[in-house]
C-alpha atoms as one frame of an Amber mdcrd trajectory, in Angstrom:
protein
   0.000   0.000   0.000   1.216   3.521  -0.786   0.939   6.571   1.450  -1.730
   9.219   1.007  -2.192  12.627   2.567  -4.919  12.943   5.180  -8.098  14.648
   4.071  -8.557  18.059   5.746 -11.144  16.891   8.281  -9.033  13.846   9.194
  -6.092  16.168   9.725  -8.252  18.338  11.969  -9.155  15.325  14.130  -5.478
  14.370  14.314  -4.390  17.826  15.459  -7.105  18.614  18.017  -6.315  15.493
  20.019  -4.473  15.680  23.328  -3.607  13.149  26.026  -6.749  14.077  27.988
  -8.947  14.451  24.910  -8.414  11.447  22.626 -10.275  11.532  19.315 -10.800
   7.829  18.794 -14.187   6.272  18.246 -15.152   2.842  19.465 -17.591  -0.016
  19.251 -18.314  -2.474  22.056 -19.566  -5.752  20.645 -20.981  -8.536  22.833
 -20.840 -12.110  21.530 -22.713 -15.089  22.950 -20.672 -18.256  23.451 -20.753
 -21.683  25.090 -17.215 -21.934  26.425 -15.205 -19.917  28.969 -12.226 -20.091
  26.583 -14.115 -18.532  23.655 -12.783 -15.065  24.475  -9.157 -16.200  24.393
  -9.787 -17.980  21.090 -11.364 -14.801  19.708  -8.283 -12.771  20.681  -6.057
 -15.230  18.816  -8.291 -15.021  15.742  -8.266 -11.226  15.776  -4.469 -11.112
  15.916  -4.060 -13.575  13.052  -6.669 -11.909  10.847  -5.485  -8.356  11.562
  -2.105  -9.206  10.061  -3.833  -9.833   6.725  -5.867  -6.577   6.610  -3.838
  -3.856   4.850  -5.894  -1.019   6.318  -4.918  -2.086   9.840  -1.225  -1.713
   9.010  -1.561   2.000   8.253  -0.012   4.528  10.623  -0.274   8.327  10.605
   2.956  10.208   9.986   3.403  13.973  10.312   4.679  15.498   7.094   6.079
  19.026   7.184   7.449  19.179   3.634   5.877  16.170   1.958   7.427  14.615
  -1.105   4.045  13.928  -2.653   3.016  13.364  -6.203   0.183  15.557  -7.362
  -2.560  14.256  -9.637  -2.517  15.544 -13.184  -6.042  16.773 -12.673  -5.670
  19.424  -9.975  -9.349  20.347  -9.726  -9.575  19.073  -6.139  -5.970  19.499
  -5.032  -4.394  22.602  -3.535  -0.639  22.802  -3.064  -0.838  24.650   0.287
  -2.797  21.756   1.756   0.314  19.575   1.571   2.480  21.798   3.783   2.590
  20.739   7.443   0.114  17.929   6.967   0.090  14.212   7.733  -0.192  11.045
   5.712  -1.351   7.478   6.102   1.366   5.028   5.221   2.168   1.373   5.895
   3.968   0.935   9.201   7.537  -0.326   8.658   6.968  -2.854  11.443   3.595
  -4.257  12.394   2.901  -6.777  15.145  -0.846  -7.386  15.644  -0.131  -8.582
  19.178   0.627  -4.936  20.008  -2.969  -4.080  19.087  -5.031  -7.047  20.331
  -5.218  -7.467  24.116  -6.935 -10.163  26.182  -8.256  -8.957  29.550  -9.312
 -10.746  32.703 -12.921 -11.963  32.941 -15.398  -9.297  34.013 -19.067  -8.987
  34.860 -19.295  -5.384  33.627 -18.112  -4.830  30.065 -18.995  -1.130  30.108
 -16.948  -0.439  33.242 -13.847  -1.851  31.551 -14.675  -0.128  28.244 -14.894
   3.250  29.979 -11.403   2.925  31.408 -10.038   1.787  28.043 -11.686   4.675
  26.171  -9.752   7.106  28.408  -6.425   5.989  27.003  -5.206   7.641  23.797
  -4.024   5.395  21.006  -0.276   5.291  20.475   0.429   7.734  17.664   3.670
   6.138  16.484   1.998   2.969  15.216  -1.293   2.109  13.483  -3.909   3.899
  15.636  -6.343   1.132  16.498  -6.806  -1.472  19.227  -9.035  -4.465  19.941
  -9.663  -5.415  23.577 -11.211  -8.812  24.303 -13.069  -9.171  27.623 -14.331
 -12.631  28.607 -17.517 -12.644  30.657 -17.368 -14.087  34.142 -20.348 -16.325
  33.361 -18.564 -18.029  30.458 -21.629 -17.492  28.253 -20.427 -14.351  26.492
 -17.437 -12.161  25.768 -17.037  -8.605  24.505 -14.655  -6.915  22.105 -13.951
  -3.185  22.271 -12.620  -1.850  18.971 -10.911   1.548  19.072 -10.045   3.450
  15.889  -8.631   6.931  15.677 -10.945   9.223  13.733  -8.041  10.141  11.433
  -7.636   6.479  10.444 -11.303   5.635  10.047 -14.680   7.282  10.503 -17.751
   5.236  11.409 -18.186   3.608   7.991 -14.509   2.906   7.421 -14.118   1.565
  10.976 -17.036  -0.769  10.325 -15.319  -2.116   7.221 -12.059  -2.686   9.076
 -13.797  -4.415  11.984 -15.845  -6.581   9.624 -12.609  -7.676   7.924 -11.528
  -9.544  11.076 -14.905 -11.171  11.681 -15.803 -14.614  10.324 -16.206 -14.661
   6.531 -19.626 -13.512   5.333 -21.327 -13.082   1.980 -20.863  -9.308   1.856
 -21.326  -7.788  -1.615 -18.148  -6.944  -3.473 -17.283  -3.233  -3.235 -17.305
  -1.163  -6.386 -13.752  -0.910  -7.809 -12.037   2.414  -7.297 -11.472   4.589
 -10.327  -7.905   4.393 -11.570  -6.018   7.601 -11.006  -4.364   9.365 -13.890
  -0.603   9.528 -14.182   0.938  11.873 -11.662   3.658  14.471 -11.679   5.390
  16.228  -8.822   4.381  19.768  -9.735   1.559  21.188 -11.840   2.344  22.327
 -15.328   2.373  26.056 -15.908  -0.725  25.736 -18.067  -2.633  24.405 -15.067
  -1.810  27.260 -12.695  -4.694  29.534 -13.799  -7.156  26.762 -13.042  -5.459
  26.144  -9.708  -5.776  29.815  -8.779  -9.421  29.897  -9.812 -10.081  26.823
  -7.664  -8.316  28.400  -4.693 -10.360  31.587  -5.015 -13.530  29.500  -5.249
 -12.465  27.746  -2.045 -12.104  31.071  -0.286 -15.577  32.109  -1.396 -17.125
  28.836  -0.194 -15.307  29.105   3.123 -16.570  32.643   3.683 -20.112  31.592
   2.819 -20.010  28.638   5.220 -18.346  30.703   7.933 -21.017  33.395   7.718
 -23.738  30.766   7.959 -22.096  29.215  11.028 -21.771  32.589  12.733 -25.383
  33.598  12.048 -26.769  30.284  13.253 -25.029  30.567  16.627 -26.127  34.117
  17.417 -28.149  34.231  20.617 -27.294  30.636  21.539 -25.823  29.860  24.928
 -24.454  26.538  26.108 -26.358  24.508  28.675 -24.144  23.946  31.712 -25.698
  20.519  32.306 -23.906  19.173  29.216 -20.551  20.934  29.426 -17.900  20.684
  32.083 -14.259  21.212  32.857 -12.657  18.095  31.394 -11.302  15.492  33.774
  -9.852  13.096  31.191 -11.926  10.233  32.617 -14.510   8.254  30.661 -17.588
   6.177  31.365 -19.620   4.222  28.854 -23.111   2.778  28.993 -25.509   1.171
  26.557 -29.116   0.195  26.119 -31.085  -1.727  23.500 -34.643  -1.020  22.347
 -36.917  -2.818  19.894 -36.876  -1.325  16.387 -40.481  -2.422  15.826 -41.566
  -0.187  18.716 -39.732   2.751  17.159 -41.488   2.056  13.853 -44.860   2.019
  15.578 -44.219   5.528  16.895 -43.039   6.688  13.472 -46.094   5.290  11.697
 -48.383   6.923  14.223 -46.773  10.368  14.269 -44.926  10.577  10.941 -41.374
  11.666  10.319 -38.377   9.355  10.130 -36.893   6.708  12.389 -34.046   9.118
  13.077 -36.533  11.782  14.203 -38.027   9.343  16.702 -34.609   8.288  18.015
 -33.517  11.905  18.522 -36.795  12.604  20.335 -36.136   9.550  22.529 -32.745
  11.036  23.458 -34.436  14.353  24.333 -37.003  12.628  26.544 -34.356  10.476
  28.221 -32.286  13.562  28.999 -35.358  15.150  30.587 -35.908  12.120  32.857
 -32.238  11.950  33.730 -31.944  15.634  34.651 -35.052  15.451  36.821 -33.901
  12.256  38.558 -30.467  13.631  39.370 -32.013  16.830  40.744 -30.746  19.270
  38.108 -34.216  19.952  36.737 -35.207  20.003  33.062 -37.373  23.148  32.983
 -36.272  25.468  30.197 -33.415  23.213  29.105 -32.822  23.030  25.330 -29.277
  21.812  24.624 -27.825  22.243  21.139 -27.359  18.838  19.511 -25.010  18.314
  16.580 -26.361  15.652  14.205 -23.530  14.639  11.817 -24.356  14.161   8.127
 -22.059  12.160   5.857 -21.126  13.512   2.425 -19.440  10.323   1.317 -20.709
   8.809  -1.879 -22.368   5.427  -1.283 -20.860   2.116  -2.338 -17.292   3.312
  -2.695 -14.787   0.548  -2.372 -12.329   1.942   0.178 -13.661   5.231   1.476
 -10.751   7.511   2.292 -11.214  10.503   4.536 -14.045  11.864   6.598 -16.630
  13.862   4.648 -18.952  15.307   7.251 -21.210  18.233   7.831 -24.064  18.300
  10.282 -27.375  19.676  11.415 -27.729  21.654  14.612 -31.007  21.471  16.523
 -32.264  22.434  19.945 -33.377  19.314  21.815 -36.772  20.074  23.440 -35.734
  18.630  26.808 -37.809  21.145  28.752 -41.108  20.249  27.024 -43.164  17.903
  29.255 -45.246  16.472  26.361 -43.525  13.503  24.641 -45.419  13.950  21.356
 -44.668  17.672  21.294 -41.001  16.834  21.769 -41.175  14.548  18.747 -42.940
  17.204  16.665 -40.334  19.785  17.639 -37.553  17.451  16.547 -39.319  16.723
  13.237 -39.780  20.423  12.536 -36.157  21.232  13.336 -34.805  18.355  11.238
 -37.058  19.268   8.295 -35.858  22.854   8.493 -32.235  21.704   8.444 -32.826
  19.390   5.496 -34.528  22.167   3.531 -31.573  24.491   4.165 -29.057  21.764
   3.340 -25.921  20.629   5.167 -23.919  23.659   3.941 -25.909  25.975   6.203
 -26.040  26.325   9.973 -23.517  25.751  12.708 -23.335  22.077  11.828 -21.581
  23.062   8.602 -18.497  24.096  10.559 -16.862  20.754   9.683 -16.885  21.802
   6.019 -14.527  24.655   6.835 -11.797  22.061   7.344 -11.720  21.514   3.579
 -10.666  25.133   3.043  -7.955  25.415   5.703  -4.326  24.652   4.743  -2.689
  21.777   6.598  -0.384  24.131   8.463  -3.451  25.979   9.727  -4.841  22.739
  11.152  -1.553  22.015  12.877  -1.226  25.466  14.444  -4.904  26.022  15.159
  -5.816  22.547  16.405  -5.497  23.372  20.138  -7.703  26.432  19.754 -10.334
  24.558  17.750 -10.468  21.781  20.348 -11.425  24.312  23.013 -14.151  25.878
  20.881 -16.403  22.824  20.443 -18.544  23.787  23.418 -19.296  27.114  21.699
 -20.929  25.324  18.757 -22.880  22.525  20.389 -23.612  20.909  23.754 -24.093
  17.260  22.828 -23.325  14.996  19.881 -26.058  12.632  18.669 -24.807  10.513
  15.783 -26.024   7.454  13.858 -23.520   4.768  12.834 -24.526   2.360  10.025
 -24.258  -1.376  10.621 -24.893  -4.309   8.262 -28.202  -6.114   8.599 -26.631
  -9.562   8.317 -25.420 -11.308  11.450 -21.718 -11.099  12.279 -19.743 -13.821
  14.054 -16.303 -14.212  15.572 -14.982 -17.726  15.975 -18.496 -18.995  15.281
 -19.909 -16.925  18.154 -22.718 -14.576  17.073 -22.606 -10.850  17.720 -25.729
 -10.114  19.777 -25.152  -6.521  20.925 -23.071  -3.686  19.503 -22.754  -0.255
  21.115 -21.147   2.522  19.036 -19.024   4.938  21.065 -18.348   8.452  19.745
 -15.396  10.710  20.607 -16.023  13.233  23.359 -15.078  16.800  22.475 -13.129
  18.940  24.919 -15.353  20.569  27.524 -18.376  18.393  26.756 -19.795  15.846
  29.137 -21.774  13.512  26.908 -21.902  11.996  23.408 -24.577   9.628  22.076
 -24.152   7.197  19.184 -26.950   5.029  17.783 -26.855   1.916  15.593 -29.541
  -0.442  14.332 -28.575  -4.105  14.200 -30.723  -7.178  13.637 -34.049  -5.520
  14.465 -32.837  -3.708  17.579 -31.568  -0.191  18.207 -28.386   0.102  20.255
 -27.608   3.364  22.075 -23.982   3.860  23.115 -23.129   6.626  25.593 -19.697
   8.090  26.319 -19.365  10.617  29.140 -16.801  12.428  31.214 -16.548  10.107
  34.210 -16.356  12.858  36.792 -19.134  15.022  35.352 -21.542  12.120  34.703
 -21.052   9.420  37.361 -24.670   8.253  36.909 -24.563   7.440  33.187 -26.476
   4.207  33.780 -29.539   6.247  34.772 -29.545   7.915  31.374 -29.352   4.562
  29.596 -32.309   3.279  31.600 -34.263   6.452  30.813 -34.027   5.642  27.076
 -36.061   2.447  27.516 -38.603   4.293  29.656 -38.956   7.061  27.078 -39.737
   4.608  24.266 -42.549   3.169  26.349 -43.813   6.661  27.145 -43.964   7.522
  23.444 -45.794   4.301  22.658 -48.356   4.989  25.389 -48.833   8.561  24.141
 -49.440   7.306  20.594 -52.075   4.835  21.822 -53.712   7.474  24.003
């Protein structure tokens, strides 16, 4: 495999990370089994299979003055982006045993996962890990996959994780288009087009920046969802029946995603009231990421994200009104498009030179709380059943990165007719994360009862 420069948003994720604010995402999968040694066998399988997956051999290397070859067609390439950037490249040495760890048996997978999510990935080698946790009962084991966001976003991480599962009948990916011959520098005849493209970039960046600024006017952060970072992490998860979500959707309209976001809003209301903070008047800003990646690409390279920003109607006591508020806000965002609103801030990364990401990363990491209070993201999963060592995957909880100064992130995946909510929180700010997970199940039942009533 050859090296390739990081896409601008990947580079941003790489540069905003710090020891106390790692930018890796995760997935905690639970497998049923019939042997207490199944976990150890799974760890051996993961190590053997990882050695054969080229994408898992890739490390991230900082590149100040890269010796890169530029495509002949420079329509989407800007020379300044290459200065002070970073590249994915095959690691000169790769031992999968450095990345796959077998832990002692445990009765609480999430407690172990929280401690493991605190630890940054080692930046000098391929930035991923797989942690195998046997269950004390001997009837299940869990695997926590960690991938740095610069190596793989949700879709790419899914592909890499699926590559070490048991063979399945996945459809063949569409072949990548062959790149044209490359040269080191653009021909003089191409410079006018390069300049025009750069000027167009500046115009798009200004347009997006103005939209971001206007959308955040008059918005203040909710203190319940931001905190001084402690560097600690907790995780929790809960599963609900997809059929119940569909019943709410069919009764009230909208999309499944609308219902799931409304469930999060209602669960937050219950949680705040139970912990004594009170939910009256609370309307945290939720960032809902939107992928710009083209579907069915063979090996998706680079994050392509924008997002919608909505106010979660946590303070509204009526569950159906909360759902209607979410539907209205999401429809308004869709009508405006992902290039408008504060959620479009991720698109600015495409118009910032690599050196700007490197120098401005620490400042950007501290500004996340100014844009949104909580992340609510959906992670796609295949509908077919996955297995490891013949043991079926029965639960899978996606775990999103936690931005600096924020207390909570929510990731949602649908798998085999059930919806899995994965929560990541600052361990000191949210010691009662399990209460929030329980509130999700209660909120689904509340919505169902309201629809019947």
